[in-house]
Amino acid sequence: MKIKPLADRVLIEPKPAEEKTASGLFIPDTAKEKPLAGTVVAVGPGTDEVKMEVKAGDQVLYGKYAGTEISFDGKDYLIMKQNDILAII
């Protein structure tokens, strides 16, 4: 990975948004919910105050408005502070 988060930041690849409802109806792009789960791709080294608890490959849940969306090499990612992550699945 060419992106290396700094300090207590984490790079996450969001899980794709749902394409269909449980009953089989297709969801238009404008109505899709922002995913709240993803896979950790890269982790910063932490700080003196913050020990990093997540690692690359972890499946995580995060807040609805957490992180900053970025695109790199045609893929979408979120970069956020570790404390924006709610849980490791």
Short mmCIF file of N, CA, C and O in Angstrom, two decimals:
data_model
loop_
_atom_site.label_atom_id
_atom_site.label_comp_id
_atom_site.label_asym_id
_atom_site.label_seq_id
_atom_site.Cartn_x
_atom_site.Cartn_y
_atom_site.Cartn_z
N MET A 1 0.85 -1.18 0.00
CA MET A 1 0.00 0.00 0.00
C MET A 1 0.89 1.23 0.00
O MET A 1 1.80 1.33 0.81
N LYS A 2 0.59 2.17 -0.88
CA LYS A 2 1.40 3.38 -0.99
C LYS A 2 0.93 4.49 -0.06
O LYS A 2 1.61 5.49 0.09
N ILE A 3 -0.23 4.29 0.57
CA ILE A 3 -0.72 5.28 1.54
C ILE A 3 -0.37 4.78 2.93
O ILE A 3 -0.72 3.67 3.31
N LYS A 4 0.35 5.60 3.71
CA LYS A 4 0.70 5.24 5.07
C LYS A 4 0.11 6.28 6.01
O LYS A 4 0.53 7.43 6.02
N PRO A 5 -0.91 5.89 6.78
CA PRO A 5 -1.51 6.83 7.73
C PRO A 5 -0.50 7.29 8.77
O PRO A 5 0.41 6.55 9.14
N LEU A 6 -0.67 8.51 9.24
CA LEU A 6 0.20 9.07 10.27
C LEU A 6 -0.49 9.02 11.62
O LEU A 6 -1.71 8.97 11.72
N ALA A 7 0.31 9.05 12.66
CA ALA A 7 -0.16 9.10 14.06
C ALA A 7 -1.20 8.03 14.33
O ALA A 7 -0.94 6.86 14.11
N ASP A 8 -2.39 8.43 14.80
CA ASP A 8 -3.42 7.46 15.19
C ASP A 8 -4.52 7.32 14.13
O ASP A 8 -5.66 7.02 14.42
N ARG A 9 -4.13 7.50 12.87
CA ARG A 9 -5.10 7.39 11.78
C ARG A 9 -5.09 6.00 11.17
O ARG A 9 -4.09 5.28 11.23
N VAL A 10 -6.24 5.64 10.57
CA VAL A 10 -6.45 4.32 10.00
C VAL A 10 -7.04 4.48 8.60
O VAL A 10 -7.92 5.32 8.40
N LEU A 11 -6.56 3.70 7.65
CA LEU A 11 -7.09 3.70 6.28
C LEU A 11 -8.02 2.50 6.14
O LEU A 11 -7.62 1.37 6.43
N ILE A 12 -9.27 2.74 5.72
CA ILE A 12 -10.29 1.70 5.64
C ILE A 12 -10.86 1.63 4.24
O ILE A 12 -11.15 2.66 3.62
N GLU A 13 -11.03 0.41 3.75
CA GLU A 13 -11.76 0.18 2.50
C GLU A 13 -13.20 -0.15 2.89
O GLU A 13 -13.46 -1.19 3.48
N PRO A 14 -14.15 0.76 2.58
CA PRO A 14 -15.54 0.52 2.98
C PRO A 14 -16.14 -0.69 2.27
O PRO A 14 -15.80 -0.99 1.13
N LYS A 15 -17.02 -1.36 2.97
CA LYS A 15 -17.78 -2.47 2.40
C LYS A 15 -18.73 -1.88 1.36
O LYS A 15 -19.28 -0.79 1.57
N PRO A 16 -18.93 -2.54 0.21
CA PRO A 16 -19.82 -1.98 -0.81
C PRO A 16 -21.24 -1.80 -0.27
O PRO A 16 -21.71 -2.60 0.55
N ALA A 17 -21.94 -0.76 -0.75
CA ALA A 17 -23.32 -0.51 -0.35
C ALA A 17 -24.22 -1.61 -0.90
O ALA A 17 -23.93 -2.21 -1.94
N GLU A 18 -25.30 -1.88 -0.19
CA GLU A 18 -26.25 -2.90 -0.60
C GLU A 18 -26.86 -2.53 -1.95
O GLU A 18 -27.26 -1.40 -2.18
N GLU A 19 -26.93 -3.50 -2.86
CA GLU A 19 -27.51 -3.31 -4.19
C GLU A 19 -29.00 -3.63 -4.22
O GLU A 19 -29.73 -3.08 -5.02
N LYS A 20 -29.43 -4.57 -3.35
CA LYS A 20 -30.83 -5.01 -3.33
C LYS A 20 -31.36 -5.01 -1.91
O LYS A 20 -30.61 -5.18 -0.95
N THR A 21 -32.68 -4.87 -1.80
CA THR A 21 -33.32 -4.99 -0.50
C THR A 21 -33.49 -6.48 -0.18
O THR A 21 -33.29 -7.33 -1.04
N ALA A 22 -33.91 -6.78 1.03
CA ALA A 22 -34.13 -8.17 1.43
C ALA A 22 -35.19 -8.85 0.57
O ALA A 22 -35.16 -10.05 0.35
N SER A 23 -36.14 -8.05 0.06
CA SER A 23 -37.21 -8.62 -0.78
C SER A 23 -36.82 -8.69 -2.26
O SER A 23 -37.62 -9.12 -3.08
N GLY A 24 -35.60 -8.25 -2.61
CA GLY A 24 -35.12 -8.39 -3.98
C GLY A 24 -35.25 -7.16 -4.85
O GLY A 24 -34.94 -7.20 -6.04
N LEU A 25 -35.71 -6.03 -4.30
CA LEU A 25 -35.82 -4.80 -5.09
C LEU A 25 -34.45 -4.14 -5.21
O LEU A 25 -33.69 -4.07 -4.24
N PHE A 26 -34.12 -3.63 -6.39
CA PHE A 26 -32.85 -2.95 -6.58
C PHE A 26 -32.93 -1.54 -6.01
O PHE A 26 -33.92 -0.84 -6.19
N ILE A 27 -31.86 -1.12 -5.35
CA ILE A 27 -31.79 0.19 -4.72
C ILE A 27 -31.06 1.15 -5.66
O ILE A 27 -29.93 0.87 -6.07
N PRO A 28 -31.68 2.29 -6.01
CA PRO A 28 -30.97 3.25 -6.87
C PRO A 28 -29.78 3.87 -6.12
O PRO A 28 -29.78 3.95 -4.89
N ASP A 29 -28.77 4.31 -6.87
CA ASP A 29 -27.55 4.88 -6.26
C ASP A 29 -27.86 6.02 -5.30
O ASP A 29 -27.21 6.16 -4.27
N THR A 30 -28.85 6.85 -5.61
CA THR A 30 -29.15 8.00 -4.77
C THR A 30 -29.77 7.61 -3.44
O THR A 30 -29.76 8.40 -2.51
N ALA A 31 -30.31 6.40 -3.34
CA ALA A 31 -30.97 5.96 -2.10
C ALA A 31 -30.11 5.02 -1.27
O ALA A 31 -30.52 4.62 -0.19
N LYS A 32 -28.93 4.67 -1.75
CA LYS A 32 -28.08 3.73 -1.00
C LYS A 32 -27.54 4.37 0.26
O LYS A 32 -27.13 5.53 0.26
N GLU A 33 -27.56 3.61 1.34
CA GLU A 33 -27.00 4.06 2.61
C GLU A 33 -25.48 3.99 2.54
O GLU A 33 -24.92 3.07 1.95
N LYS A 34 -24.82 4.94 3.19
CA LYS A 34 -23.37 4.89 3.30
C LYS A 34 -23.00 3.68 4.16
O LYS A 34 -23.59 3.47 5.22
N PRO A 35 -22.06 2.84 3.69
CA PRO A 35 -21.69 1.67 4.49
C PRO A 35 -21.09 2.09 5.84
O PRO A 35 -20.44 3.12 5.94
N LEU A 36 -21.34 1.28 6.85
CA LEU A 36 -20.83 1.56 8.19
C LEU A 36 -19.83 0.51 8.63
O LEU A 36 -19.50 0.41 9.80
N ALA A 37 -19.36 -0.29 7.67
CA ALA A 37 -18.39 -1.34 7.97
C ALA A 37 -17.35 -1.36 6.86
O ALA A 37 -17.60 -0.92 5.75
N GLY A 38 -16.18 -1.88 7.18
CA GLY A 38 -15.12 -1.97 6.19
C GLY A 38 -13.94 -2.77 6.71
O GLY A 38 -13.97 -3.30 7.82
N THR A 39 -12.92 -2.82 5.87
CA THR A 39 -11.70 -3.55 6.18
C THR A 39 -10.54 -2.58 6.36
O THR A 39 -10.34 -1.70 5.52
N VAL A 40 -9.80 -2.74 7.44
CA VAL A 40 -8.62 -1.90 7.68
C VAL A 40 -7.54 -2.28 6.67
O VAL A 40 -7.19 -3.45 6.54
N VAL A 41 -7.03 -1.29 5.95
CA VAL A 41 -5.99 -1.52 4.94
C VAL A 41 -4.62 -1.16 5.48
O VAL A 41 -3.64 -1.86 5.24
N ALA A 42 -4.54 -0.05 6.22
CA ALA A 42 -3.26 0.40 6.78
C ALA A 42 -3.51 1.14 8.08
O ALA A 42 -4.57 1.74 8.27
N VAL A 43 -2.53 1.11 8.97
CA VAL A 43 -2.65 1.70 10.30
C VAL A 43 -1.41 2.54 10.58
O VAL A 43 -0.29 2.13 10.26
N GLY A 44 -1.63 3.72 11.18
CA GLY A 44 -0.51 4.56 11.58
C GLY A 44 0.20 3.98 12.80
O GLY A 44 -0.29 3.02 13.42
N PRO A 45 1.34 4.55 13.19
CA PRO A 45 2.13 4.01 14.30
C PRO A 45 1.57 4.30 15.68
O PRO A 45 2.04 3.75 16.67
N GLY A 46 0.57 5.19 15.78
CA GLY A 46 0.04 5.59 17.08
C GLY A 46 0.79 6.79 17.62
O GLY A 46 1.67 7.34 16.97
N THR A 47 0.43 7.19 18.82
CA THR A 47 1.10 8.31 19.47
C THR A 47 1.46 7.89 20.89
O THR A 47 1.13 6.78 21.31
N ASP A 48 2.10 8.79 21.63
CA ASP A 48 2.43 8.49 23.03
C ASP A 48 1.16 8.25 23.85
O ASP A 48 1.15 7.45 24.77
N GLU A 49 0.08 8.96 23.50
CA GLU A 49 -1.18 8.85 24.24
C GLU A 49 -2.09 7.75 23.70
O GLU A 49 -2.95 7.25 24.42
N VAL A 50 -1.96 7.40 22.40
CA VAL A 50 -2.89 6.46 21.76
C VAL A 50 -2.14 5.23 21.26
O VAL A 50 -1.31 5.33 20.36
N LYS A 51 -2.45 4.07 21.85
CA LYS A 51 -1.89 2.80 21.40
C LYS A 51 -2.84 2.25 20.33
O LYS A 51 -4.05 2.22 20.52
N MET A 52 -2.30 1.82 19.20
CA MET A 52 -3.13 1.32 18.12
C MET A 52 -3.66 -0.07 18.46
O MET A 52 -2.88 -0.98 18.77
N GLU A 53 -4.98 -0.23 18.43
CA GLU A 53 -5.62 -1.50 18.76
C GLU A 53 -6.09 -2.26 17.53
O GLU A 53 -6.38 -3.45 17.64
N VAL A 54 -6.20 -1.59 16.38
CA VAL A 54 -6.61 -2.27 15.15
C VAL A 54 -5.37 -2.56 14.32
O VAL A 54 -4.32 -1.95 14.50
N LYS A 55 -5.51 -3.53 13.41
CA LYS A 55 -4.40 -3.86 12.52
C LYS A 55 -4.96 -4.11 11.13
O LYS A 55 -6.16 -4.31 10.95
N ALA A 56 -4.10 -4.10 10.13
CA ALA A 56 -4.51 -4.34 8.75
C ALA A 56 -5.22 -5.69 8.67
O ALA A 56 -4.80 -6.66 9.28
N GLY A 57 -6.33 -5.71 7.95
CA GLY A 57 -7.11 -6.93 7.79
C GLY A 57 -8.30 -7.03 8.72
O GLY A 57 -9.20 -7.84 8.49
N ASP A 58 -8.34 -6.22 9.79
CA ASP A 58 -9.48 -6.24 10.71
C ASP A 58 -10.73 -5.74 10.02
O ASP A 58 -10.69 -4.78 9.25
N GLN A 59 -11.87 -6.39 10.32
CA GLN A 59 -13.18 -5.92 9.88
C GLN A 59 -13.71 -5.02 10.98
O GLN A 59 -13.74 -5.44 12.15
N VAL A 60 -14.11 -3.79 10.65
CA VAL A 60 -14.51 -2.83 11.68
C VAL A 60 -15.85 -2.18 11.36
O VAL A 60 -16.28 -2.14 10.20
N LEU A 61 -16.48 -1.65 12.41
CA LEU A 61 -17.67 -0.82 12.30
C LEU A 61 -17.26 0.59 12.69
O LEU A 61 -16.47 0.77 13.63
N TYR A 62 -17.81 1.59 12.01
CA TYR A 62 -17.47 2.98 12.32
C TYR A 62 -18.71 3.84 12.22
O TYR A 62 -19.74 3.42 11.70
N GLY A 63 -18.62 5.06 12.75
CA GLY A 63 -19.76 5.97 12.76
C GLY A 63 -20.18 6.42 11.37
O GLY A 63 -19.39 6.42 10.43
N LYS A 64 -21.44 6.82 11.25
CA LYS A 64 -22.03 7.19 9.97
C LYS A 64 -21.28 8.35 9.29
O LYS A 64 -21.15 8.37 8.08
N TYR A 65 -20.81 9.30 10.06
CA TYR A 65 -20.15 10.47 9.48
C TYR A 65 -18.65 10.47 9.76
O TYR A 65 -17.99 11.50 9.67
N ALA A 66 -18.09 9.33 10.09
CA ALA A 66 -16.67 9.23 10.44
C ALA A 66 -15.79 9.26 9.20
O ALA A 66 -16.16 8.77 8.14
N GLY A 67 -14.63 9.84 9.35
CA GLY A 67 -13.61 9.76 8.32
C GLY A 67 -13.76 10.73 7.17
O GLY A 67 -14.75 11.42 7.02
N THR A 68 -12.71 10.75 6.37
CA THR A 68 -12.64 11.57 5.16
C THR A 68 -12.52 10.63 3.97
O THR A 68 -11.67 9.74 3.97
N GLU A 69 -13.38 10.82 2.98
CA GLU A 69 -13.36 9.96 1.80
C GLU A 69 -12.23 10.39 0.87
O GLU A 69 -12.05 11.58 0.60
N ILE A 70 -11.44 9.42 0.40
CA ILE A 70 -10.39 9.68 -0.56
C ILE A 70 -10.43 8.60 -1.64
O ILE A 70 -10.96 7.50 -1.42
N SER A 71 -9.91 8.92 -2.82
CA SER A 71 -9.78 7.94 -3.90
C SER A 71 -8.31 7.82 -4.24
O SER A 71 -7.59 8.82 -4.29
N PHE A 72 -7.85 6.59 -4.45
CA PHE A 72 -6.45 6.34 -4.79
C PHE A 72 -6.40 5.14 -5.71
O PHE A 72 -6.96 4.08 -5.39
N ASP A 73 -5.77 5.27 -6.84
CA ASP A 73 -5.67 4.20 -7.84
C ASP A 73 -7.03 3.60 -8.19
O ASP A 73 -7.19 2.39 -8.31
N GLY A 74 -8.04 4.46 -8.32
CA GLY A 74 -9.36 4.00 -8.73
C GLY A 74 -10.19 3.34 -7.65
O GLY A 74 -11.28 2.84 -7.93
N LYS A 75 -9.72 3.32 -6.40
CA LYS A 75 -10.48 2.73 -5.30
C LYS A 75 -10.83 3.81 -4.29
O LYS A 75 -10.07 4.76 -4.10
N ASP A 76 -11.97 3.63 -3.63
CA ASP A 76 -12.40 4.57 -2.60
C ASP A 76 -12.01 4.05 -1.22
O ASP A 76 -12.14 2.87 -0.94
N TYR A 77 -11.54 4.97 -0.39
CA TYR A 77 -11.13 4.64 0.97
C TYR A 77 -11.65 5.70 1.93
O TYR A 77 -12.07 6.78 1.51
N LEU A 78 -11.61 5.39 3.19
CA LEU A 78 -11.86 6.35 4.26
C LEU A 78 -10.61 6.41 5.11
O LEU A 78 -9.98 5.37 5.38
N ILE A 79 -10.24 7.61 5.53
CA ILE A 79 -9.15 7.74 6.49
C ILE A 79 -9.74 8.43 7.71
O ILE A 79 -10.46 9.42 7.59
N MET A 80 -9.51 7.82 8.88
CA MET A 80 -10.11 8.34 10.10
C MET A 80 -9.21 8.06 11.29
O MET A 80 -8.29 7.26 11.20
N LYS A 81 -9.49 8.75 12.39
CA LYS A 81 -8.77 8.48 13.63
C LYS A 81 -9.28 7.16 14.21
O LYS A 81 -10.43 6.78 14.00
N GLN A 82 -8.41 6.47 14.91
CA GLN A 82 -8.79 5.20 15.51
C GLN A 82 -10.01 5.33 16.43
O GLN A 82 -10.86 4.45 16.47
N ASN A 83 -10.15 6.46 17.13
CA ASN A 83 -11.28 6.60 18.05
C ASN A 83 -12.62 6.78 17.34
O ASN A 83 -13.66 6.77 17.99
N ASP A 84 -12.63 6.92 16.00
CA ASP A 84 -13.88 6.95 15.24
C ASP A 84 -14.38 5.53 14.95
O ASP A 84 -15.51 5.35 14.48
N ILE A 85 -13.54 4.53 15.18
CA ILE A 85 -13.94 3.13 14.98
C ILE A 85 -14.69 2.68 16.22
O ILE A 85 -14.23 2.86 17.35
N LEU A 86 -15.88 2.10 15.99
CA LEU A 86 -16.73 1.68 17.11
C LEU A 86 -16.43 0.27 17.60
O LEU A 86 -16.55 -0.01 18.79
N ALA A 87 -16.08 -0.64 16.66
CA ALA A 87 -15.87 -2.03 17.07
C ALA A 87 -15.10 -2.79 16.00
O ALA A 87 -15.14 -2.43 14.83
N ILE A 88 -14.44 -3.85 16.42
CA ILE A 88 -13.82 -4.81 15.52
C ILE A 88 -14.79 -6.00 15.45
O ILE A 88 -15.22 -6.50 16.48
N ILE A 89 -15.12 -6.41 14.25
CA ILE A 89 -16.07 -7.52 14.08
C ILE A 89 -15.31 -8.85 14.09
O ILE A 89 -14.34 -9.01 13.41
#
